[in-house]
Tab-separated table of C-alpha atoms and ligand atoms in Angstrom:
chain	number	residue	atom	x	y	z
D	1	MET	CA	20.255	53.121	18.944
D	2	ARG	CA	20.381	50.690	16.014
D	3	THR	CA	19.832	51.821	12.447
D	4	VAL	CA	17.834	48.715	11.577
D	5	ASP	CA	15.358	49.393	14.391
D	6	LEU	CA	14.718	52.909	13.093
D	7	ILE	CA	14.231	51.562	9.565
D	8	THR	CA	11.677	48.996	10.723
D	9	ARG	CA	9.836	51.539	12.875
D	10	LYS	CA	9.559	53.932	9.955
D	11	ARG	CA	8.534	51.024	7.728
D	12	ASP	CA	5.727	50.304	10.188
D	13	GLY	CA	4.511	53.888	10.042
D	14	GLU	CA	5.839	55.194	13.363
D	15	GLU	CA	6.918	58.756	13.996
D	16	LEU	CA	10.644	59.052	14.777
D	17	SER	CA	11.944	61.505	17.359
D	18	ALA	CA	14.313	64.379	16.583
D	19	GLU	CA	17.182	62.394	18.191
D	20	GLU	CA	16.418	59.347	16.067
D	21	LEU	CA	16.298	61.340	12.830
D	22	ALA	CA	19.531	63.086	13.854
D	23	TYR	CA	21.169	59.701	14.455
D	24	LEU	CA	20.279	58.665	10.883
D	25	VAL	CA	21.095	61.892	9.023
D	26	GLU	CA	24.258	62.703	10.962
D	27	GLY	CA	25.425	59.075	10.921
D	28	TYR	CA	24.943	58.867	7.162
D	29	THR	CA	26.695	62.202	6.562
D	30	ARG	CA	29.700	61.029	8.604
D	31	GLY	CA	29.838	57.846	6.512
D	32	GLU	CA	28.933	55.612	9.476
D	33	ILE	CA	25.596	54.418	8.073
D	34	PRO	CA	26.018	52.576	4.764
D	35	ASP	CA	24.102	53.429	1.560
D	36	TYR	CA	22.044	50.231	1.724
D	37	GLN	CA	20.626	51.070	5.145
D	38	MET	CA	19.971	54.714	4.306
D	39	SER	CA	18.269	53.609	1.057
D	40	ALA	CA	16.047	51.291	3.091
D	41	PHE	CA	15.172	54.161	5.415
D	42	LEU	CA	14.341	56.395	2.434
D	43	MET	CA	12.136	53.672	0.953
D	44	ALA	CA	10.377	53.235	4.308
D	45	THR	CA	9.783	57.003	4.364
D	46	PHE	CA	8.554	56.898	0.792
D	47	TYR	CA	5.824	54.441	1.790
D	48	SER	CA	5.067	55.571	5.341
D	49	GLY	CA	5.559	59.332	4.990
D	50	MET	CA	6.508	61.693	7.805
D	51	SER	CA	4.545	63.857	10.201
D	52	GLU	CA	4.806	67.622	9.782
D	53	LYS	CA	7.005	67.633	12.898
D	54	GLU	CA	9.372	65.078	11.371
D	55	VAL	CA	9.592	67.108	8.139
D	56	GLY	CA	10.509	70.205	10.187
D	57	VAL	CA	13.222	68.239	12.024
D	58	MET	CA	14.515	66.698	8.793
D	59	THR	CA	14.750	70.164	7.199
D	60	GLU	CA	16.719	71.493	10.202
D	61	LEU	CA	19.077	68.495	10.142
D	62	LEU	CA	19.844	68.901	6.448
D	63	LEU	CA	20.252	72.652	6.907
D	64	ASN	CA	22.492	72.295	9.973
D	65	SER	CA	24.743	69.775	8.237
D	66	GLY	CA	26.391	72.849	6.689
D	67	GLU	CA	26.750	76.565	7.168
D	68	ARG	CA	24.192	79.338	6.815
D	69	VAL	CA	25.371	81.954	4.390
D	70	ASP	CA	24.802	85.413	5.794
D	71	PHE	CA	23.854	87.968	3.167
D	72	SER	CA	22.749	90.639	5.629
D	73	ASP	CA	25.647	92.912	4.636
D	74	ILE	CA	24.339	93.009	1.039
D	75	PRO	CA	21.562	95.602	0.716
D	76	GLY	CA	18.094	94.704	-0.567
D	77	LEU	CA	15.821	91.721	-0.133
D	78	LYS	CA	17.210	88.341	-1.204
D	79	VAL	CA	14.784	86.312	-3.289
D	80	ASP	CA	15.213	82.886	-4.865
D	81	LYS	CA	13.059	80.397	-6.791
D	82	HIS	CA	13.087	76.618	-6.935
D	83	SER	CA	11.252	74.014	-8.946
D	84	THR	CA	10.226	70.644	-7.595
D	85	GLY	CA	11.527	69.122	-10.822
D	86	GLY	CA	10.276	68.878	-14.353
D	87	VAL	CA	11.202	67.883	-17.882
D	88	GLY	CA	12.604	70.662	-20.057
D	89	ASP	CA	12.229	72.994	-17.082
D	90	LYS	CA	14.833	75.685	-17.591
D	91	THR	CA	12.837	78.532	-16.036
D	92	SER	CA	15.472	79.251	-13.337
D	93	LEU	CA	17.940	80.237	-16.031
D	94	ILE	CA	15.446	82.727	-17.478
D	95	ALA	CA	13.536	84.016	-14.438
D	96	ALA	CA	16.625	84.597	-12.267
D	97	PRO	CA	18.447	86.846	-14.793
D	98	ILE	CA	15.193	88.761	-15.411
D	99	ALA	CA	14.704	89.341	-11.676
D	100	ALA	CA	18.368	90.275	-11.158
D	101	ALA	CA	18.242	92.667	-14.117
D	102	ALA	CA	15.233	94.288	-12.422
D	103	GLY	CA	17.275	94.856	-9.247
D	104	VAL	CA	16.391	91.801	-7.123
D	105	THR	CA	19.266	90.098	-5.293
D	106	VAL	CA	19.165	86.405	-6.223
D	107	PRO	CA	21.512	84.009	-4.421
D	108	MET	CA	20.390	80.926	-6.316
D	109	ILE	CA	21.092	77.487	-4.936
D	110	SER	CA	20.095	74.819	-7.423
D	111	GLY	CA	19.960	71.072	-7.791
D	112	ARG	CA	21.133	68.397	-10.193
D	113	ALA	CA	19.176	66.040	-12.426
D	114	LEU	CA	16.949	63.828	-10.311
D	115	GLY	CA	15.073	60.808	-11.645
D	116	HIS	CA	13.756	61.639	-15.098
D	117	THR	CA	13.906	65.399	-14.401
D	118	GLY	CA	16.717	67.802	-15.256
D	119	GLY	CA	18.804	69.955	-12.905
D	120	THR	CA	19.894	73.580	-13.262
D	121	LEU	CA	23.462	72.799	-12.193
D	122	ASP	CA	23.904	70.125	-14.872
D	123	LYS	CA	22.522	72.501	-17.488
D	124	LEU	CA	24.961	75.224	-16.453
D	125	GLU	CA	27.869	72.785	-16.441
D	126	SER	CA	27.267	72.095	-20.120
D	127	ILE	CA	28.808	75.549	-20.637
D	128	PRO	CA	32.550	74.879	-20.939
D	129	GLY	CA	34.414	76.216	-17.900
D	130	PHE	CA	31.294	77.114	-15.869
D	131	ARG	CA	31.942	76.583	-12.145
D	132	THR	CA	28.973	75.784	-9.895
D	133	ASN	CA	31.229	75.002	-6.920
D	134	LEU	CA	31.967	78.578	-5.859
D	135	THR	CA	33.317	79.014	-2.335
D	136	ILE	CA	30.998	80.838	0.033
D	137	ASP	CA	33.182	83.961	-0.261
D	138	GLU	CA	33.066	83.822	-4.064
D	139	PHE	CA	29.302	83.248	-3.959
D	140	LYS	CA	28.755	86.273	-1.732
D	141	ALA	CA	31.118	88.501	-3.715
D	142	GLN	CA	29.353	87.657	-6.973
D	143	VAL	CA	25.882	88.188	-5.510
D	144	ALA	CA	27.045	91.586	-4.180
D	145	LYS	CA	28.467	92.566	-7.574
D	146	LEU	CA	26.036	91.090	-10.101
D	147	LYS	CA	22.944	90.387	-7.939
D	148	LEU	CA	22.950	86.784	-9.188
D	149	ALA	CA	25.072	83.669	-8.729
D	150	PHE	CA	24.263	79.983	-9.226
D	151	VAL	CA	25.665	77.374	-6.842
D	152	GLY	CA	24.736	73.908	-5.648
D	153	GLN	CA	25.270	72.015	-2.445
D	154	THR	CA	28.904	72.248	-1.481
D	155	PRO	CA	30.593	70.665	1.505
D	156	GLN	CA	29.565	73.934	3.202
D	157	ILE	CA	25.913	74.243	2.108
D	158	ALA	CA	23.428	71.547	3.201
D	159	PRO	CA	25.927	68.728	2.446
D	160	ALA	CA	23.588	66.091	3.914
D	161	ASP	CA	20.985	67.035	1.295
D	162	GLY	CA	23.628	66.598	-1.411
D	163	LEU	CA	24.316	63.052	-0.211
D	164	LEU	CA	20.667	62.086	0.241
D	165	TYR	CA	19.654	63.677	-3.070
D	166	ALA	CA	22.100	61.460	-4.965
D	167	LEU	CA	21.022	58.381	-2.999
D	168	ARG	CA	17.314	59.075	-3.613
D	169	ASP	CA	18.008	59.452	-7.306
D	170	ALA	CA	19.580	55.992	-7.420
D	171	SER	CA	17.147	54.232	-5.074
D	172	GLY	CA	13.745	55.121	-6.516
D	173	THR	CA	12.804	57.296	-3.551
D	174	VAL	CA	12.524	60.728	-5.115
D	175	GLU	CA	8.731	61.075	-5.291
D	176	SER	CA	8.130	61.591	-1.602
D	177	ILE	CA	6.451	64.738	-0.276
D	178	PRO	CA	8.454	64.918	3.013
D	179	LEU	CA	11.760	64.153	1.306
D	180	ILE	CA	11.208	66.726	-1.442
D	181	ALA	CA	9.990	69.395	0.998
D	182	SER	CA	12.937	68.971	3.395
D	183	SER	CA	15.451	68.754	0.549
D	184	ILE	CA	14.304	71.961	-1.103
D	185	MET	CA	13.671	73.996	2.015
D	186	SER	CA	16.985	73.059	3.710
D	187	LYS	CA	18.965	74.400	0.761
D	188	LYS	CA	16.860	77.503	0.519
D	189	LEU	CA	17.072	78.286	4.227
D	190	ALA	CA	20.862	77.886	4.083
D	191	VAL	CA	21.220	81.028	2.006
D	192	GLY	CA	19.693	83.757	4.196
D	193	LEU	CA	16.723	84.469	1.930
D	194	ASP	CA	13.915	86.894	2.607
D	195	ALA	CA	11.498	85.365	0.118
D	196	LEU	CA	11.115	82.377	-2.160
D	197	ILE	CA	8.991	81.416	-5.166
D	198	LEU	CA	8.364	77.701	-5.521
D	199	ASP	CA	7.323	76.142	-8.797
D	200	VAL	CA	5.523	72.951	-7.785
D	201	LYS	CA	5.103	70.814	-10.863
D	202	VAL	CA	2.160	68.490	-11.355
D	203	GLY	CA	1.470	65.984	-14.117
D	204	THR	CA	3.084	63.077	-15.931
D	205	GLY	CA	6.543	64.650	-15.967
D	206	ALA	CA	6.447	65.784	-12.330
D	207	PHE	CA	7.101	63.872	-9.128
D	208	MET	CA	3.565	64.787	-8.065
D	209	LYS	CA	1.088	63.281	-10.506
D	210	LYS	CA	-2.039	64.633	-8.802
D	211	GLN	CA	-2.901	68.244	-8.051
D	212	VAL	CA	-3.992	67.333	-4.523
D	213	ASP	CA	-0.458	65.991	-3.789
D	214	ALA	CA	1.177	69.015	-5.409
D	215	ARG	CA	-0.990	71.230	-3.200
D	216	ARG	CA	0.042	69.304	-0.068
D	217	LEU	CA	3.710	69.632	-1.023
D	218	ALA	CA	3.263	73.347	-1.718
D	219	GLN	CA	1.454	73.940	1.590
D	220	LEU	CA	4.125	72.052	3.526
D	221	MET	CA	6.959	74.097	2.017
D	222	VAL	CA	5.104	77.392	2.461
D	223	ALA	CA	4.553	76.464	6.138
D	224	ILE	CA	8.240	75.594	6.670
D	225	GLY	CA	9.173	78.917	5.095
D	226	ARG	CA	6.719	80.844	7.244
D	227	ARG	CA	7.976	79.177	10.449
D	228	ASN	CA	11.447	80.368	9.482
D	229	GLY	CA	10.309	83.935	8.852
D	230	LYS	CA	10.431	83.777	5.031
D	231	ARG	CA	7.764	84.905	2.584
D	232	VAL	CA	7.051	81.942	0.350
D	233	GLN	CA	4.644	81.655	-2.590
D	234	ALA	CA	4.126	78.455	-4.547
D	235	LEU	CA	2.797	78.209	-8.075
D	236	ILE	CA	1.359	74.844	-9.021
D	237	THR	CA	2.162	74.444	-12.703
D	238	ASP	CA	1.358	71.940	-15.409
D	239	MET	CA	4.002	69.357	-16.281
D	240	ASN	CA	1.944	67.051	-18.482
D	241	GLN	CA	4.163	67.858	-21.431
D	242	PRO	CA	7.784	69.052	-21.394
D	243	LEU	CA	8.263	72.784	-20.938
D	244	GLY	CA	9.443	74.342	-24.186
D	245	TYR	CA	10.893	72.118	-26.887
D	246	ALA	CA	14.372	71.215	-25.596
D	247	ILE	CA	15.157	68.440	-23.097
D	248	GLY	CA	18.821	67.803	-22.273
D	249	ASN	CA	21.492	70.033	-20.837
D	250	ALA	CA	23.264	71.899	-23.682
D	251	LEU	CA	20.061	71.773	-25.752
D	252	GLU	CA	18.264	73.567	-22.934
D	253	ILE	CA	20.978	76.224	-22.682
D	254	MET	CA	20.330	76.949	-26.365
D	255	GLU	CA	16.611	77.361	-25.658
D	256	VAL	CA	17.381	79.611	-22.689
D	257	SER	CA	19.415	81.813	-25.002
D	258	GLN	CA	16.588	81.991	-27.550
D	259	THR	CA	14.040	82.767	-24.843
D	260	LEU	CA	16.166	85.539	-23.357
D	261	GLN	CA	16.334	87.008	-26.855
D	262	ASN	CA	12.543	86.989	-26.930
D	263	ALA	CA	12.324	84.139	-29.406
D	264	GLY	CA	11.459	81.309	-27.032
D	265	PRO	CA	8.503	78.951	-26.733
D	266	ILE	CA	5.276	80.506	-25.474
D	267	ASP	CA	4.780	78.207	-22.452
D	268	LEU	CA	8.348	78.643	-21.224
D	269	THR	CA	8.325	82.407	-21.733
D	270	ARG	CA	4.980	82.851	-20.004
D	271	LEU	CA	5.953	80.822	-16.936
D	272	SER	CA	9.410	82.399	-16.647
D	273	ILE	CA	7.938	85.907	-16.770
D	274	GLU	CA	5.346	85.081	-14.118
D	275	ILE	CA	7.995	83.603	-11.804
D	276	ALA	CA	10.321	86.569	-12.388
D	277	ALA	CA	7.435	88.995	-11.757
D	278	ARG	CA	6.664	87.332	-8.432
D	279	MET	CA	10.353	87.514	-7.477
D	280	ILE	CA	10.355	91.222	-8.380
D	281	HIS	CA	7.186	91.789	-6.352
D	282	LEU	CA	8.420	89.845	-3.286
D	283	GLY	CA	11.732	91.691	-3.624
D	284	LYS	CA	9.717	94.916	-3.181
D	285	ILE	CA	11.085	96.500	-6.335
D	286	VAL	CA	7.511	97.656	-7.093
D	287	PRO	CA	4.357	97.584	-4.957
D	288	THR	CA	2.030	95.608	-7.249
D	289	ILE	CA	2.279	92.323	-9.120
D	290	GLU	CA	0.917	94.040	-12.265
D	291	GLU	CA	3.828	96.494	-12.269
D	292	ALA	CA	6.215	93.606	-11.590
D	293	ARG	CA	4.864	91.742	-14.639
D	294	GLU	CA	5.480	94.814	-16.810
D	295	ILE	CA	9.057	95.120	-15.544
D	296	ALA	CA	9.729	91.397	-16.074
D	297	GLN	CA	8.421	91.613	-19.629
D	298	ARG	CA	10.531	94.702	-20.311
D	299	LYS	CA	13.750	93.180	-18.921
D	300	LEU	CA	13.269	90.227	-21.222
D	301	VAL	CA	12.410	92.230	-24.331
D	302	ASP	CA	15.103	94.897	-23.940
D	303	GLY	CA	17.866	92.274	-23.643
D	304	SER	CA	18.966	93.216	-20.122
D	305	ALA	CA	18.224	89.738	-18.730
D	306	TYR	CA	20.196	88.181	-21.590
D	307	LYS	CA	23.113	90.505	-20.801
D	308	LYS	CA	22.811	89.607	-17.105
D	309	LEU	CA	23.098	85.876	-17.802
D	310	LYS	CA	26.188	86.510	-19.933
D	311	GLU	CA	27.804	88.483	-17.091
D	312	VAL	CA	27.055	85.645	-14.681
D	313	ILE	CA	28.453	83.001	-17.038
D	314	LYS	CA	31.659	85.016	-17.422
D	315	ALA	CA	31.978	85.601	-13.677
D	316	GLN	CA	31.622	81.860	-13.002
D	317	GLY	CA	34.378	80.893	-15.432
D	318	GLY	CA	32.271	80.079	-18.498
D	319	ASP	CA	32.419	81.468	-22.003
D	320	PRO	CA	29.379	83.748	-22.497
D	321	THR	CA	29.694	83.583	-26.293
D	322	VAL	CA	28.132	80.086	-26.127
D	323	LEU	CA	24.799	81.904	-25.945
D	324	ASP	CA	25.391	83.243	-29.476
D	325	LYS	CA	27.514	80.452	-30.942
D	326	PHE	CA	25.849	77.172	-30.092
D	327	GLU	CA	28.660	75.222	-31.774
D	328	LEU	CA	30.787	76.104	-28.716
D	329	LEU	CA	28.494	73.980	-26.539
D	330	PRO	CA	28.899	70.194	-26.417
D	331	ASN	CA	27.248	68.842	-29.554
D	332	ALA	CA	25.711	65.445	-30.275
D	333	THR	CA	27.134	63.353	-33.100
D	334	GLY	CA	23.981	61.454	-34.079
D	335	ALA	CA	20.314	62.319	-34.546
D	336	ARG	CA	17.252	60.096	-34.930
D	337	ASP	CA	13.888	61.415	-36.122
D	338	ILE	CA	10.695	59.990	-34.656
D	339	VAL	CA	8.005	60.254	-37.323
D	340	THR	CA	4.254	59.703	-37.024
D	341	THR	CA	2.284	57.562	-39.437
D	342	ARG	CA	-0.985	59.122	-38.221
D	343	GLY	CA	-2.514	62.525	-38.766
D	344	GLY	CA	-4.709	64.468	-36.319
D	345	TYR	CA	-4.064	66.573	-33.240
D	346	VAL	CA	-1.301	66.004	-30.712
D	347	SER	CA	-3.337	65.389	-27.565
D	348	ALA	CA	-0.538	64.393	-25.150
D	349	VAL	CA	3.256	64.275	-24.954
D	350	ASP	CA	4.108	62.207	-21.887
D	351	ALA	CA	6.803	64.257	-20.167
D	352	GLN	CA	7.949	61.427	-17.905
D	353	VAL	CA	8.597	59.158	-20.890
D	354	ILE	CA	10.481	61.906	-22.748
D	355	GLY	CA	12.549	62.568	-19.599
D	356	ALA	CA	13.263	58.850	-19.162
D	357	ALA	CA	14.325	58.484	-22.820
D	358	SER	CA	16.593	61.476	-22.495
D	359	THR	CA	18.171	59.954	-19.351
D	360	LEU	CA	18.604	56.660	-21.190
D	361	ILE	CA	20.741	58.258	-23.890
D	362	GLY	CA	22.906	59.952	-21.262
D	363	ALA	CA	21.298	63.281	-20.281
D	364	GLY	CA	20.623	62.072	-16.702
D	365	ARG	CA	22.047	59.595	-14.215
D	366	ASN	CA	21.129	55.965	-13.640
D	367	THR	CA	23.466	55.559	-10.666
D	368	LYS	CA	24.669	58.291	-8.354
D	369	ASP	CA	28.199	58.209	-9.807
D	370	ASP	CA	27.160	58.303	-13.494
D	371	GLN	CA	28.646	61.048	-15.651
D	372	ILE	CA	26.132	63.119	-17.597
D	373	ASP	CA	26.575	63.598	-21.330
D	374	HIS	CA	25.778	67.290	-21.667
D	375	ALA	CA	25.391	67.160	-25.453
D	376	VAL	CA	22.487	64.736	-25.712
D	377	GLY	CA	18.731	64.922	-25.337
D	378	VAL	CA	15.463	65.341	-27.183
D	379	ILE	CA	14.039	68.218	-29.207
D	380	LEU	CA	10.275	68.163	-29.609
D	381	GLU	CA	9.068	69.213	-33.021
D	382	VAL	CA	5.398	69.371	-31.965
D	383	LYS	CA	3.486	70.409	-28.845
D	384	VAL	CA	0.067	69.479	-27.479
D	385	GLY	CA	-2.770	70.966	-29.542
D	386	GLN	CA	-0.823	71.055	-32.799
D	387	LYS	CA	-2.460	69.649	-35.954
D	388	ILE	CA	-0.187	67.234	-37.767
D	389	ASP	CA	-0.154	65.138	-40.952
D	390	PRO	CA	1.151	61.604	-41.382
D	391	GLY	CA	4.914	61.802	-41.869
D	392	THR	CA	5.373	64.724	-39.428
D	393	ILE	CA	8.512	64.544	-37.300
D	394	LEU	CA	7.363	64.405	-33.667
D	395	CYS	CA	10.767	64.782	-32.087
D	396	ARG	CA	14.445	64.241	-32.677
D	397	LEU	CA	16.813	62.311	-30.397
D	398	TYR	CA	20.337	63.726	-30.207
D	399	TYR	CA	22.939	61.236	-29.020
D	400	ARG	CA	26.641	60.464	-28.972
D	401	ASP	CA	26.589	56.798	-27.997
D	402	GLU	CA	24.357	54.449	-30.022
D	403	ALA	CA	23.965	52.012	-27.102
D	404	ASN	CA	20.462	52.886	-25.891
D	405	VAL	CA	19.123	54.790	-28.885
D	406	GLU	CA	16.784	51.986	-30.077
D	407	GLU	CA	15.242	51.621	-26.638
D	408	ALA	CA	14.904	55.397	-26.248
D	409	ALA	CA	13.305	55.680	-29.713
D	410	ASP	CA	10.731	52.996	-28.809
D	411	LEU	CA	9.964	54.840	-25.598
D	412	VAL	CA	9.414	58.257	-27.150
D	413	GLU	CA	7.242	56.877	-29.939
D	414	ASP	CA	4.762	55.862	-27.249
D	415	ALA	CA	4.943	59.259	-25.553
D	416	PHE	CA	2.848	60.966	-28.226
D	417	ARG	CA	-0.939	60.614	-28.355
D	418	ILE	CA	-2.669	61.672	-31.562
D	419	SER	CA	-6.433	62.205	-31.559
D	420	ALA	CA	-9.055	63.102	-34.129
D	421	SER	CA	-10.202	66.259	-32.363
D	422	ALA	CA	-8.295	69.122	-30.782
D	423	PRO	CA	-7.613	68.634	-27.036
D	424	GLU	CA	-8.837	71.174	-24.513
D	425	GLU	CA	-6.329	73.954	-23.889
D	426	ARG	CA	-4.624	73.669	-20.504
D	427	GLU	CA	-3.436	76.557	-18.387
D	428	ILE	CA	0.240	76.426	-17.451
D	429	ILE	CA	-0.307	78.016	-14.004
D	430	LEU	CA	-3.004	76.047	-12.212
D	431	GLU	CA	-3.017	77.457	-8.696
D	432	VAL	CA	-1.150	79.751	-6.301
D	433	VAL	CA	-0.496	78.693	-2.686
D	434	SER	CA	0.751	81.315	-0.232
R	1	URA	N1	14.530	69.607	-5.967
R	1	URA	C1	15.253	69.419	-4.829
R	1	URA	O1	16.116	70.226	-4.490
R	1	URA	N2	14.993	68.349	-4.075
R	1	URA	C2	14.055	67.442	-4.404
R	1	URA	O2	13.877	66.505	-3.670
R	1	URA	C3	13.306	67.630	-5.598
R	1	URA	C4	13.569	68.727	-6.370
């Protein structure tokens, strides 16, 4: 078998066999297939897609590149959630502690920043000392004790996904339904889950720009889950503007803290509660989704989810007081206000542009080996629907290195649309696929 032949066949739209896909994934994981050839294969897949059979094989290959963590000795149903990637999307850090505080066991395996979108692991690593690279034994022990732990791919858990994820990020091949579906589902199947809530984002800031594509992605992942005996529900949610106000790692941790103290943005709070409620319902803590919503709301309002996140931060080596004293988090040294000269209603805030600007000033990666600057990012000062006057600050860029600030400022200025009349209100949850 020759790698180049498989690349050209995929480029020409052919279906590859399980052996051929194994040759590519296993060869790349062993370091025998170079980045440039694997990137070409990913690009060919991006354009030609994969059959449902190929996606199933790809998921198995990524999954079998590592171990399966067995949680069967921990009582209760294991439930996780995963987002397909958004801008300002910090719901995992709110929904998971709510669900855990309600008694659900949540072995959460998360991802890093990808393209213009953020990653839960990078956000957590902005907390000084926080370790996302727990060993499998540490992961299991913490889940048994606290009902919640956050880890990423390790050399033990879906390592091939870790390698491909970084390569996709640097080769413009993220926005592919089969690659996203296999990436997410391989990680999730690696940690013996019983159920999973997927947050499939759609809109300017999502990898899926059209609802029909988001639906296809959701259906594919639900089907993979079902074939593997897992209960999977997918929410298709709006990502036409960033979620909440904060974009950037430490800035988002601050917003998580505010939200868990019941002082967060409405859109973020609403979505996090709905996701947590569905986790609570699938975890069979209560029989109806209505009761689950009440519990989720209560665990947020009474501070038990906030307390849970602090326990988890402490257990994973971080300093939980960062949630009260934001000065202990990495802080930017410079700030630039973006001000409007026009009055009217904010009718759009292009989430992709805001995410790209935030990456440009260091909050994300441009190459797979780039270091993230956890301190930097963007804080929106307005959201869609808000009435504004000329001179209103639209957002603030927080940076440490001046290098790309001008370019980022130009970008974000164009992200805001101001119109004479109020835009139609959009629902945050657009559809449920199960
Ligand atoms: N999250 C993942 O884990 N993988 C993707 O490809 C996209 C989002």
